Coordinates of C-alpha atoms and ligand atoms in Angstrom, one line a residue:
Chain A
M47 CA -0.1 0.1 0.0
A48 CA 3.0 2.4 0.8
Q49 CA 4.6 1.6 -2.4
I50 CA 1.5 2.9 -4.6
T51 CA 2.6 5.9 -6.8
P52 CA -0.4 8.2 -6.1
S53 CA 0.0 9.3 -2.4
C54 CA -3.3 9.3 -0.7
V55 CA -3.5 12.4 1.5
L56 CA -6.1 13.9 3.3
I57 CA -6.1 18.0 3.1
S58 CA -2.8 19.1 1.9
P59 CA -1.8 22.4 3.4
D60 CA -0.7 24.6 0.7
P61 CA 2.3 26.9 0.4
D62 CA 1.0 28.8 -2.4
T63 CA -1.7 31.4 -2.3
P64 CA -4.8 29.2 -3.1
L65 CA -7.2 30.3 -5.8
V66 CA -10.2 28.5 -4.4
K67 CA -10.3 27.9 -0.6
I68 CA -12.9 26.0 1.1
E69 CA -13.0 26.0 4.9
N70 CA -15.2 24.0 7.1
A71 CA -18.1 24.6 4.5
S72 CA -21.3 22.5 5.1
K73 CA -24.4 22.9 3.0
R74 CA -27.8 21.9 4.5
F75 CA -31.3 21.8 2.5
G76 CA -33.7 22.3 5.4
D77 CA -32.8 19.3 7.7
T78 CA -30.7 17.4 5.4
T79 CA -27.1 17.9 5.4
V80 CA -25.8 17.7 1.8
L81 CA -22.1 18.5 2.3
D82 CA -20.6 18.2 5.9
R83 CA -17.4 20.4 6.6
I84 CA -15.6 20.4 3.5
N85 CA -12.0 21.6 3.6
F86 CA -10.0 22.0 0.3
S87 CA -7.8 24.3 -1.4
A88 CA -6.8 24.5 -5.0
K89 CA -3.9 26.3 -6.3
K90 CA -3.9 28.3 -9.5
G91 CA -3.5 25.8 -12.5
D92 CA -4.9 22.8 -10.7
F93 CA -7.4 20.5 -12.4
V94 CA -9.3 19.1 -9.6
S95 CA -12.0 16.2 -10.4
L96 CA -15.1 15.4 -8.0
V97 CA -16.4 11.9 -8.3
G98 CA -18.5 10.3 -6.0
P99 CA -22.0 8.3 -5.8
S100 CA -25.0 9.9 -7.3
G101 CA -26.7 12.3 -5.2
C102 CA -23.7 12.8 -2.7
G103 CA -23.6 16.6 -3.4
K104 CA -21.1 17.0 -6.4
S105 CA -23.1 19.8 -8.1
T106 CA -24.0 21.4 -5.0
F107 CA -20.0 21.4 -4.1
L108 CA -19.5 23.2 -7.6
K109 CA -22.4 25.6 -6.8
L110 CA -20.8 26.6 -3.5
I111 CA -17.7 27.5 -5.4
A112 CA -19.9 29.3 -8.0
G113 CA -21.6 31.4 -5.5
L114 CA -24.9 29.9 -6.9
H115 CA -25.6 28.1 -3.3
L116 CA -24.5 29.9 0.0
A117 CA -22.5 27.9 2.6
S118 CA -24.7 27.2 5.7
E119 CA -21.6 27.1 7.6
G120 CA -17.8 27.9 7.0
S121 CA -16.7 30.0 3.9
V122 CA -15.7 29.6 0.3
T123 CA -13.2 32.3 -1.0
I124 CA -11.8 32.8 -4.8
D125 CA -8.7 34.7 -4.7
G126 CA -9.8 35.8 -1.1
V127 CA -12.9 37.1 -2.3
D128 CA -16.7 36.1 -1.9
P129 CA -17.6 33.8 -5.0
K130 CA -20.3 36.1 -5.9
N131 CA -17.7 38.9 -6.3
A132 CA -15.6 36.8 -8.4
R133 CA -18.0 35.8 -11.0
E134 CA -15.7 37.8 -13.6
E135 CA -13.1 35.2 -13.2
M136 CA -15.5 32.3 -13.4
A137 CA -17.3 30.4 -15.9
F138 CA -19.7 27.4 -15.4
I139 CA -20.1 24.8 -17.7
F140 CA -23.6 22.9 -17.2
Q141 CA -24.4 19.1 -18.0
D142 CA -26.4 19.8 -20.8
A143 CA -25.2 22.4 -22.8
N144 CA -27.6 24.8 -21.7
L145 CA -27.7 27.0 -24.9
L146 CA -30.3 29.4 -25.9
P147 CA -32.3 27.6 -28.6
W148 CA -33.4 30.9 -30.2
R149 CA -29.9 32.0 -30.7
R150 CA -27.4 30.9 -33.5
V151 CA -24.0 29.3 -32.4
L152 CA -22.1 32.6 -32.8
S153 CA -24.8 34.6 -30.7
N154 CA -24.9 32.1 -28.1
V155 CA -21.2 32.5 -27.6
E156 CA -21.3 36.1 -27.6
L157 CA -23.9 36.1 -24.6
P158 CA -21.3 36.6 -21.8
S159 CA -19.7 39.3 -23.5
Q160 CA -22.8 41.0 -24.6
L161 CA -24.1 40.8 -21.0
R162 CA -21.1 42.5 -19.9
G163 CA -21.9 45.3 -22.3
E164 CA -18.9 44.9 -24.8
S165 CA -19.3 46.4 -28.2
K166 CA -20.7 44.3 -31.0
S167 CA -17.7 44.0 -33.1
K168 CA -15.2 43.3 -30.3
R169 CA -17.7 40.5 -29.1
K170 CA -18.2 38.9 -32.4
E171 CA -14.5 38.9 -32.8
T172 CA -13.8 37.0 -29.4
A173 CA -16.8 34.6 -30.0
R174 CA -15.1 33.7 -33.5
K175 CA -11.8 33.2 -32.0
V176 CA -12.9 30.8 -29.3
L177 CA -15.0 28.8 -31.6
E178 CA -12.1 28.4 -33.8
L179 CA -10.3 27.0 -30.9
V180 CA -13.2 24.4 -30.3
G181 CA -13.1 23.5 -34.0
L182 CA -16.4 25.0 -34.7
S183 CA -15.7 27.6 -37.3
H184 CA -17.8 26.2 -39.8
A185 CA -21.2 26.2 -37.7
L186 CA -21.4 29.9 -36.6
R187 CA -24.9 30.1 -38.1
H188 CA -26.4 26.8 -37.0
F189 CA -29.1 26.8 -34.5
P190 CA -28.8 24.5 -31.3
W191 CA -31.0 22.1 -32.8
Q192 CA -29.0 21.5 -35.8
L193 CA -25.9 20.4 -33.7
S194 CA -24.9 16.9 -32.3
G195 CA -24.5 16.4 -28.7
G196 CA -20.8 16.9 -29.0
M197 CA -21.1 20.1 -31.0
K198 CA -23.5 21.7 -28.5
M199 CA -20.8 20.7 -25.7
R200 CA -18.2 22.5 -27.9
V201 CA -20.5 25.7 -28.1
S202 CA -20.8 25.6 -24.4
I203 CA -17.0 25.3 -23.7
A204 CA -16.6 28.2 -26.2
R205 CA -19.1 30.5 -24.3
A206 CA -17.5 29.6 -21.1
L207 CA -14.0 30.6 -22.4
T208 CA -15.2 33.9 -24.0
L209 CA -14.1 36.1 -21.1
S210 CA -11.0 34.4 -20.4
P211 CA -12.1 32.9 -17.1
K212 CA -9.3 31.9 -14.4
L213 CA -11.6 29.3 -13.1
L214 CA -13.7 26.8 -14.9
L215 CA -16.5 24.9 -13.0
L216 CA -17.5 21.8 -15.1
D217 CA -20.7 19.8 -13.9
E218 CA -20.6 16.5 -15.7
P219 CA -20.0 18.3 -19.1
F220 CA -19.9 15.1 -21.0
G221 CA -21.8 12.6 -19.3
A222 CA -24.3 12.2 -22.0
L223 CA -21.8 11.9 -24.7
D224 CA -20.5 8.7 -26.4
E225 CA -17.1 7.5 -25.2
M226 CA -15.2 8.3 -28.4
T227 CA -16.5 12.0 -28.5
R228 CA -15.7 12.1 -24.7
D229 CA -12.3 11.3 -25.1
R230 CA -12.0 13.8 -28.0
L231 CA -13.2 16.6 -26.0
N232 CA -11.0 15.7 -22.9
E233 CA -7.9 15.9 -25.2
D234 CA -9.2 19.3 -26.6
L235 CA -10.0 20.5 -23.0
L236 CA -6.3 19.8 -22.0
R237 CA -4.9 21.4 -25.0
I238 CA -6.8 24.7 -24.3
K239 CA -5.9 24.4 -20.7
A240 CA -2.1 24.1 -21.6
R241 CA -2.8 27.3 -23.8
D242 CA -4.8 29.4 -21.3
G243 CA -3.8 27.9 -17.9
W244 CA -7.1 28.4 -16.2
T245 CA -7.9 26.4 -13.0
A246 CA -10.8 23.8 -13.2
F247 CA -13.2 21.8 -11.0
F248 CA -14.8 18.8 -12.9
V249 CA -17.4 16.8 -11.8
T250 CA -17.7 13.3 -13.5
H251 CA -18.9 9.8 -13.1
S252 CA -16.0 8.2 -14.7
A253 CA -12.7 7.3 -12.9
A254 CA -10.9 7.1 -16.3
E255 CA -11.9 10.8 -17.2
A256 CA -10.9 12.0 -14.1
V257 CA -7.4 10.6 -14.1
F258 CA -6.8 11.6 -17.6
L259 CA -7.7 15.2 -16.9
S260 CA -6.7 16.1 -13.2
N261 CA -3.9 16.4 -11.0
Q262 CA -6.1 15.9 -7.9
I263 CA -9.2 13.8 -7.5
I264 CA -11.8 14.6 -4.7
V265 CA -13.7 11.4 -3.8
L266 CA -16.8 12.2 -2.1
S267 CA -18.9 9.8 0.3
A268 CA -22.6 10.1 0.3
K269 CA -24.9 11.0 3.1
P270 CA -23.8 13.5 4.1
G271 CA -21.3 14.3 1.5
R272 CA -17.7 14.3 3.1
I273 CA -14.3 14.3 1.4
A274 CA -13.4 10.5 1.7
E275 CA -10.1 10.8 0.1
V276 CA -8.1 13.2 -2.1
I277 CA -5.9 11.6 -4.6
N278 CA -3.0 13.2 -6.4
V279 CA -2.7 12.0 -9.7
K280 CA 1.1 11.2 -10.6
L281 CA 1.0 11.5 -14.2
P282 CA 3.0 13.8 -16.5
T283 CA 1.6 17.2 -17.1
F284 CA 1.9 16.8 -20.6
R285 CA -0.7 14.1 -21.7
D286 CA -2.2 13.1 -24.8
A287 CA -4.5 10.1 -26.2
D288 CA -1.5 7.8 -26.0
L289 CA -1.4 8.2 -22.2
R290 CA -4.5 6.1 -22.1
E291 CA -2.6 3.1 -23.0
T292 CA 0.1 3.2 -20.5
P293 CA 0.2 0.9 -17.6
E294 CA 0.7 3.8 -15.3
Y295 CA -2.4 5.4 -16.2
L296 CA -4.5 2.1 -16.2
R297 CA -3.2 1.8 -12.5
Q298 CA -4.4 5.1 -11.4
V299 CA -7.7 4.4 -12.8
A300 CA -7.9 1.3 -10.9
I301 CA -7.1 3.1 -7.6
V302 CA -9.6 5.9 -8.0
S303 CA -12.4 3.1 -9.1
R304 CA -11.5 1.4 -5.8
S305 CA -11.6 4.4 -3.8
I306 CA -15.1 5.5 -5.4
R307 CA -16.4 2.0 -4.4
N308 CA -15.1 2.3 -0.7
A309 CA -16.8 5.5 -0.5
H310 CA -20.4 4.1 -1.0
Chain B
M228 CA -48.7 13.2 -55.9
N229 CA -49.1 14.4 -52.3
K230 CA -49.4 17.8 -53.5
L231 CA -52.2 16.7 -55.9
K232 CA -53.9 15.1 -53.5
A233 CA -53.7 18.2 -51.1
I234 CA -55.3 20.2 -53.6
F235 CA -57.7 17.7 -55.3
L236 CA -59.2 16.1 -52.4
P237 CA -60.6 19.3 -50.6
F238 CA -61.9 20.4 -53.9
F239 CA -63.7 17.0 -54.7
S240 CA -65.2 16.9 -51.1
G241 CA -66.2 20.8 -51.6
V242 CA -68.0 19.9 -54.9
L243 CA -69.5 16.8 -53.0
L244 CA -70.9 19.2 -50.4
L245 CA -72.4 21.4 -52.7
G246 CA -73.9 18.8 -54.6
I247 CA -75.6 17.6 -51.3
W248 CA -76.7 21.0 -50.3
Y249 CA -78.4 21.5 -54.0
S250 CA -80.1 18.2 -53.8
V251 CA -81.5 18.8 -50.2
A252 CA -82.8 22.3 -51.2
F253 CA -84.3 21.1 -54.5
V254 CA -86.2 18.2 -52.6
Y255 CA -87.4 20.8 -50.0
A256 CA -88.4 23.1 -52.9
K257 CA -90.3 20.3 -54.4
N258 CA -92.3 19.8 -51.2
E259 CA -93.0 23.2 -49.9
G260 CA -92.4 25.2 -52.7
Y261 CA -89.4 27.7 -53.8
E262 CA -90.6 30.7 -51.8
V263 CA -90.3 28.6 -48.5
Q264 CA -87.2 26.9 -49.7
R265 CA -85.5 30.4 -50.3
I266 CA -86.1 31.4 -46.6
V267 CA -85.0 28.0 -45.2
I268 CA -82.3 26.4 -47.4
P269 CA -81.5 29.1 -50.1
F270 CA -79.4 27.5 -53.0
P271 CA -75.6 28.2 -53.0
H272 CA -76.2 30.6 -55.9
Q273 CA -78.9 32.6 -54.2
I274 CA -76.4 33.0 -51.3
V275 CA -73.7 34.3 -53.7
A276 CA -76.2 36.8 -55.3
A277 CA -77.2 37.9 -51.8
L278 CA -73.7 38.6 -51.1
W279 CA -73.1 40.5 -54.3
D280 CA -76.3 42.5 -53.7
E281 CA -75.3 43.5 -50.2
R282 CA -71.8 43.7 -50.6
A283 CA -71.6 47.6 -50.0
I284 CA -73.4 47.2 -46.5
L285 CA -71.4 44.1 -45.5
W286 CA -68.2 45.5 -46.5
I287 CA -68.9 48.3 -44.0
A288 CA -70.3 45.9 -41.5
T289 CA -67.2 43.8 -41.7
R290 CA -64.8 46.9 -41.6
Q291 CA -66.6 48.0 -38.3
T292 CA -66.5 44.3 -36.8
A293 CA -62.8 44.0 -38.0
L294 CA -62.1 47.3 -36.3
A295 CA -63.6 46.1 -32.9
A296 CA -62.0 42.7 -33.2
L297 CA -58.7 44.4 -34.1
V298 CA -58.5 46.9 -31.4
G299 CA -60.0 44.4 -28.8
F300 CA -57.3 41.9 -29.6
I301 CA -54.3 44.5 -29.5
A302 CA -55.6 45.6 -26.1
A303 CA -55.9 42.2 -25.0
V304 CA -52.5 41.2 -26.2
T305 CA -50.8 44.2 -24.8
F306 CA -52.6 44.3 -21.6
G307 CA -52.2 40.7 -21.2
Y308 CA -48.6 40.9 -21.8
V309 CA -48.1 43.6 -19.4
L310 CA -50.1 42.1 -16.7
S311 CA -48.1 38.7 -17.1
M312 CA -44.8 40.7 -16.5
L313 CA -46.4 42.0 -13.5
L314 CA -47.6 38.4 -12.2
A315 CA -44.1 36.9 -13.1
S316 CA -42.1 39.5 -11.3
A317 CA -42.8 38.3 -7.7
V318 CA -44.9 35.5 -6.1
W319 CA -46.9 37.7 -4.0
V320 CA -48.0 39.7 -6.8
K321 CA -49.4 36.6 -8.5
R322 CA -50.8 35.2 -5.2
S323 CA -52.7 38.4 -4.8
L324 CA -54.1 39.2 -8.3
Y325 CA -54.6 35.9 -10.2
P326 CA -57.3 34.8 -8.2
W327 CA -59.2 37.9 -9.0
I328 CA -58.2 37.4 -12.7
L329 CA -59.7 34.0 -12.6
V330 CA -62.9 35.4 -10.9
L331 CA -63.2 37.9 -13.9
Q332 CA -62.6 35.1 -16.4
M333 CA -65.2 32.9 -14.8
T334 CA -67.9 35.6 -15.2
P335 CA -69.5 35.2 -18.5
V336 CA -69.0 38.1 -20.9
V337 CA -72.5 38.3 -22.0
V338 CA -73.5 38.9 -18.3
L339 CA -71.2 42.0 -18.2
A340 CA -72.2 43.3 -21.5
P341 CA -75.3 45.3 -20.4
I342 CA -72.8 47.0 -17.8
F343 CA -70.3 47.9 -20.3
V344 CA -73.0 49.5 -22.5
L345 CA -74.0 51.4 -19.2
W346 CA -70.5 52.5 -18.5
I347 CA -69.1 53.3 -21.9
G348 CA -71.9 53.6 -24.2
Q349 CA -73.6 51.4 -27.1
G350 CA -71.5 50.4 -30.1
L351 CA -67.8 50.3 -30.7
P352 CA -66.4 51.0 -27.3
S353 CA -68.6 48.4 -25.5
I354 CA -68.0 45.8 -28.3
T355 CA -64.0 46.4 -27.9
A356 CA -64.5 46.0 -24.4
I357 CA -66.1 42.6 -24.7
T358 CA -63.7 41.7 -27.4
F359 CA -60.8 42.5 -24.9
M360 CA -62.5 40.7 -21.9
I361 CA -62.5 37.4 -24.1
G362 CA -59.3 37.6 -25.4
F363 CA -57.1 38.8 -22.9
F364 CA -57.1 35.9 -20.3
P365 CA -55.4 33.2 -22.5
V366 CA -52.7 35.7 -23.1
V367 CA -52.4 36.3 -19.6
A368 CA -52.5 32.5 -18.5
N369 CA -50.0 31.4 -21.1
T370 CA -47.6 34.2 -21.0
T371 CA -47.2 34.0 -17.2
M372 CA -46.7 30.2 -17.5
G373 CA -43.7 30.7 -19.8
L374 CA -42.2 33.5 -17.9
I375 CA -42.2 31.7 -14.7
S376 CA -41.3 28.3 -15.9
T377 CA -38.0 29.5 -17.5
D378 CA -35.3 26.8 -17.2
R379 CA -33.4 27.1 -13.9
N380 CA -30.1 26.2 -15.4
L381 CA -30.6 29.2 -18.0
I382 CA -31.2 31.4 -15.0
E383 CA -28.2 30.4 -13.3
L384 CA -26.4 30.9 -16.5
F385 CA -27.3 34.5 -16.3
E386 CA -26.5 34.7 -12.8
M387 CA -23.1 33.4 -13.4
S388 CA -22.7 36.3 -16.0
N389 CA -23.6 38.9 -13.6
A390 CA -26.7 39.6 -15.6
S391 CA -28.9 42.5 -14.5
K392 CA -32.4 41.8 -13.8
I393 CA -33.4 43.9 -16.9
Q394 CA -30.9 41.8 -19.1
E395 CA -32.4 38.5 -17.6
I396 CA -35.9 39.6 -18.7
A397 CA -35.0 40.9 -22.3
Y398 CA -32.6 38.2 -23.3
L399 CA -34.0 35.0 -21.6
R400 CA -37.4 35.3 -20.2
V401 CA -38.9 37.1 -22.8
P402 CA -37.8 35.0 -25.6
Y403 CA -38.3 31.8 -23.5
A404 CA -42.0 32.8 -23.0
M405 CA -42.5 33.6 -26.6
P406 CA -43.9 30.3 -27.6
Y407 CA -46.2 30.3 -24.7
F408 CA -47.4 33.8 -25.4
L409 CA -48.0 33.1 -29.1
T410 CA -50.1 30.2 -28.2
G411 CA -52.2 32.7 -25.9
M412 CA -52.3 35.0 -28.8
K413 CA -53.5 32.3 -31.0
I414 CA -56.4 31.8 -28.9
A415 CA -57.0 35.3 -28.6
G416 CA -56.7 35.8 -32.4
T417 CA -59.4 33.1 -32.9
L418 CA -61.7 34.5 -30.3
A419 CA -61.4 38.0 -31.3
P420 CA -63.7 38.2 -34.5
I421 CA -66.0 35.9 -32.4
G422 CA -66.0 38.2 -29.5
A423 CA -66.6 41.2 -31.9
I424 CA -69.8 39.6 -33.4
A425 CA -70.9 38.6 -30.1
G426 CA -70.5 42.1 -28.7
D427 CA -72.2 43.4 -31.7
L428 CA -75.3 41.2 -31.0
F429 CA -75.5 42.5 -27.4
A430 CA -74.3 46.2 -27.6
G431 CA -74.2 46.8 -31.2
S432 CA -76.0 50.1 -32.7
S433 CA -76.4 51.2 -36.2
Q434 CA -75.1 54.8 -35.7
G435 CA -74.8 56.1 -39.3
G436 CA -77.0 53.4 -40.8
V437 CA -75.0 50.1 -40.4
G438 CA -73.7 48.4 -37.6
G439 CA -71.0 45.4 -37.4
I440 CA -71.6 41.7 -38.6
G441 CA -73.5 40.9 -35.4
F442 CA -76.1 44.0 -36.1
M443 CA -76.4 42.7 -39.5
V444 CA -77.3 39.2 -38.3
I445 CA -80.3 40.7 -36.2
L446 CA -81.3 43.0 -38.8
Y447 CA -81.5 40.2 -41.5
N448 CA -83.1 37.8 -39.2
S449 CA -85.8 40.0 -38.5
Q450 CA -86.4 40.8 -42.2
V451 CA -86.3 37.2 -42.8
K452 CA -83.7 37.6 -45.3
V453 CA -82.1 34.1 -45.2
P454 CA -79.7 34.1 -48.1
E455 CA -78.5 37.5 -46.7
L456 CA -77.9 35.7 -43.3
F457 CA -75.8 32.9 -45.0
A458 CA -73.9 35.7 -46.8
T459 CA -73.3 37.3 -43.4
A460 CA -71.9 34.0 -41.9
F461 CA -69.7 33.7 -45.0
V462 CA -68.3 37.1 -44.4
A463 CA -67.8 36.4 -40.7
C464 CA -65.9 33.1 -41.5
F465 CA -63.9 34.9 -44.1
L466 CA -62.9 37.4 -41.1
G467 CA -61.9 34.8 -38.9
F468 CA -59.7 33.1 -41.3
I469 CA -57.9 36.4 -41.9
F470 CA -57.4 36.8 -38.2
V471 CA -56.2 33.3 -37.5
G472 CA -54.0 33.5 -40.6
C473 CA -52.3 36.7 -39.5
V474 CA -51.7 35.4 -36.2
N475 CA -50.3 32.0 -37.4
W476 CA -48.0 33.7 -39.7
L477 CA -46.6 35.6 -37.0
H478 CA -46.3 32.6 -35.0
W479 CA -44.3 30.9 -37.8
I480 CA -42.2 34.0 -38.4
L481 CA -41.1 34.4 -34.8
L482 CA -40.4 30.7 -34.1
K483 CA -39.5 29.1 -37.4
N484 CA -35.8 29.1 -36.5
W485 CA -35.7 27.1 -33.4
H486 CA -38.8 26.1 -31.9
E487 CA -40.3 22.6 -32.2
S488 CA -43.8 23.6 -32.7
V489 CA -43.0 25.1 -36.0
R490 CA -40.2 22.6 -37.1
A491 CA -42.6 19.6 -36.5
T492 CA -45.1 21.0 -38.9
D493 CA -42.3 21.9 -41.5
I494 CA -41.1 18.3 -42.0
E495 CA -44.4 17.1 -43.2
Ligands
ATP649 N1 -32.2 23.1 -4.1 C1 -32.1 22.2 -3.4 N2 -33.1 22.0 -2.3 C2 -33.1 20.9 -1.8 N3 -32.2 19.7 -1.9 C3 -31.4 19.8 -2.9 C4 -31.2 21.0 -3.5 N4 -30.2 20.8 -4.5 C5 -29.8 19.5 -4.1 N5 -30.4 19.0 -3.2 C6 -30.2 17.6 -2.5 O1 -28.8 17.5 -2.3 C7 -28.4 16.2 -2.9 C8 -27.0 16.3 -3.7 O2 -27.4 17.0 -4.7 P1 -26.4 17.0 -5.9 O3 -27.2 17.6 -7.2 O4 -25.4 17.8 -5.5 O5 -25.9 15.8 -6.1 P2 -24.8 15.1 -7.3 O6 -23.6 14.6 -6.4 O7 -24.6 16.2 -8.2 O8 -25.6 14.1 -8.0 P3 -25.6 13.5 -9.4 O9 -24.4 12.8 -9.6 O10 -26.8 12.7 -9.7 O11 -25.7 14.6 -10.3 C9 -29.4 15.6 -3.2 O12 -29.8 14.7 -2.4 C10 -30.4 16.4 -3.6 O13 -31.7 15.9 -3.5
MG650 MG1 -25.0 16.7 -10.3

């Protein structure tokens, strides 16, 4: 057990200033405690995955960071400030792409900059750029219903990237996609991250996806949701599709899978 | 092939219906005489003749009814929309107003007609008010439903973008509620000519010689001008088609790019 490469530690005290700091945060809905005394910090550039049984509070965890839910106890800060005041630094990517069906792809991606009041020409330019980044330059004039599930997700990612966020929150973004599309999007996500250097919290049901993307994996236990384990993924920073065939990767996936099973 | 059928079948059934009509009228005439037949089941060509003879009067009547229907309809849609916004703005507003809107809706408009006449006078004002009363509830009920059922995730998306309340309404709630609003508007559009004619029956007047379509119905009926009565029905039907056609066209224009209700019928 001691020889296994990923070190299984509880909360690691962080020397760098953390971008996201969660201190003793609990969340209750009425009488039910969904999240119980969560402590966690993420440094700039971290890619943190959240895994755990269904209904254990992963989405709630993410919404606490986003400031969409308020902690019943404890505190959550982004770069030292309240999440609600740090929205400009954040973007949330929802499970279903969550596009506005009455807007074309381009203007869906323009939405965040439009809401911020940027000029039409500037926001069109940014939207075009991020759409190129996710490989959708050919579909600018499409309506959401004309897109496949994977394309919709790409639009959603593009929209999240328009304002160059420092922190991306992704709630099971690829859960509804087939494995091949999901793998492609995972590779693209890492490519974009290498370019932009944001920090991410990523909810998923898949141990394989979590290992491929993250340097840290939070395993949550259910009822009430507690951090069962934080797994540091010891894989090279540079990752591409080939990584999935290495024994090292497969071993890490096995470890995470076992940890999820134990958390039930 | 299908296109041919789409034109041929209604044409064929139309000719068939016309034939049946003629036969029934003819048999009736043989038994009761042509004088009686004319005022019970007039031949279609007699109706067309009546329509032609009365065209000037019917044209004025149609314009009057169309005006009342249009003004009542626009008022119903505008007022309905504003009221929906108000109802959707806060739960307490809806709680305090909606029951009374329901009470108003449950009161048959024909009962209110004499009161309208008493308050705002015979003729166009009352007829418009009756049309309005009939049309505004479907608009309010549907639009409010659309505004308050806006997707939770989309609202959170706007919240994450620090959108103002105004932006949320303009860029999210209003477009989201558009199909609901248009459904309400379609119902109001179907009811508007009916409301205007019914209003005419109860509150119509013949200022300047002729009233609206409802007024002509009463007049022709009292004079036993039956072909003219049928001609009036034809005109009323025509007016209804124009109204519904316009509203359906608006529905199509506004939703054709994105909403299932339009795309589903497009595929056929
Ligand atoms: N707004 C709310 N009001 C009341 N209870 C809620 C609310 N949101 C979530 N819950 C409850 O909190 C618990 C955790 O929900 P959450 O959506 O965070 O789970 P999850 O881990 O994301 O599940 P899944 O993997 O299925 O998405 C659930 O039991 C749910 O019923
Ligand atoms: Mg969830």
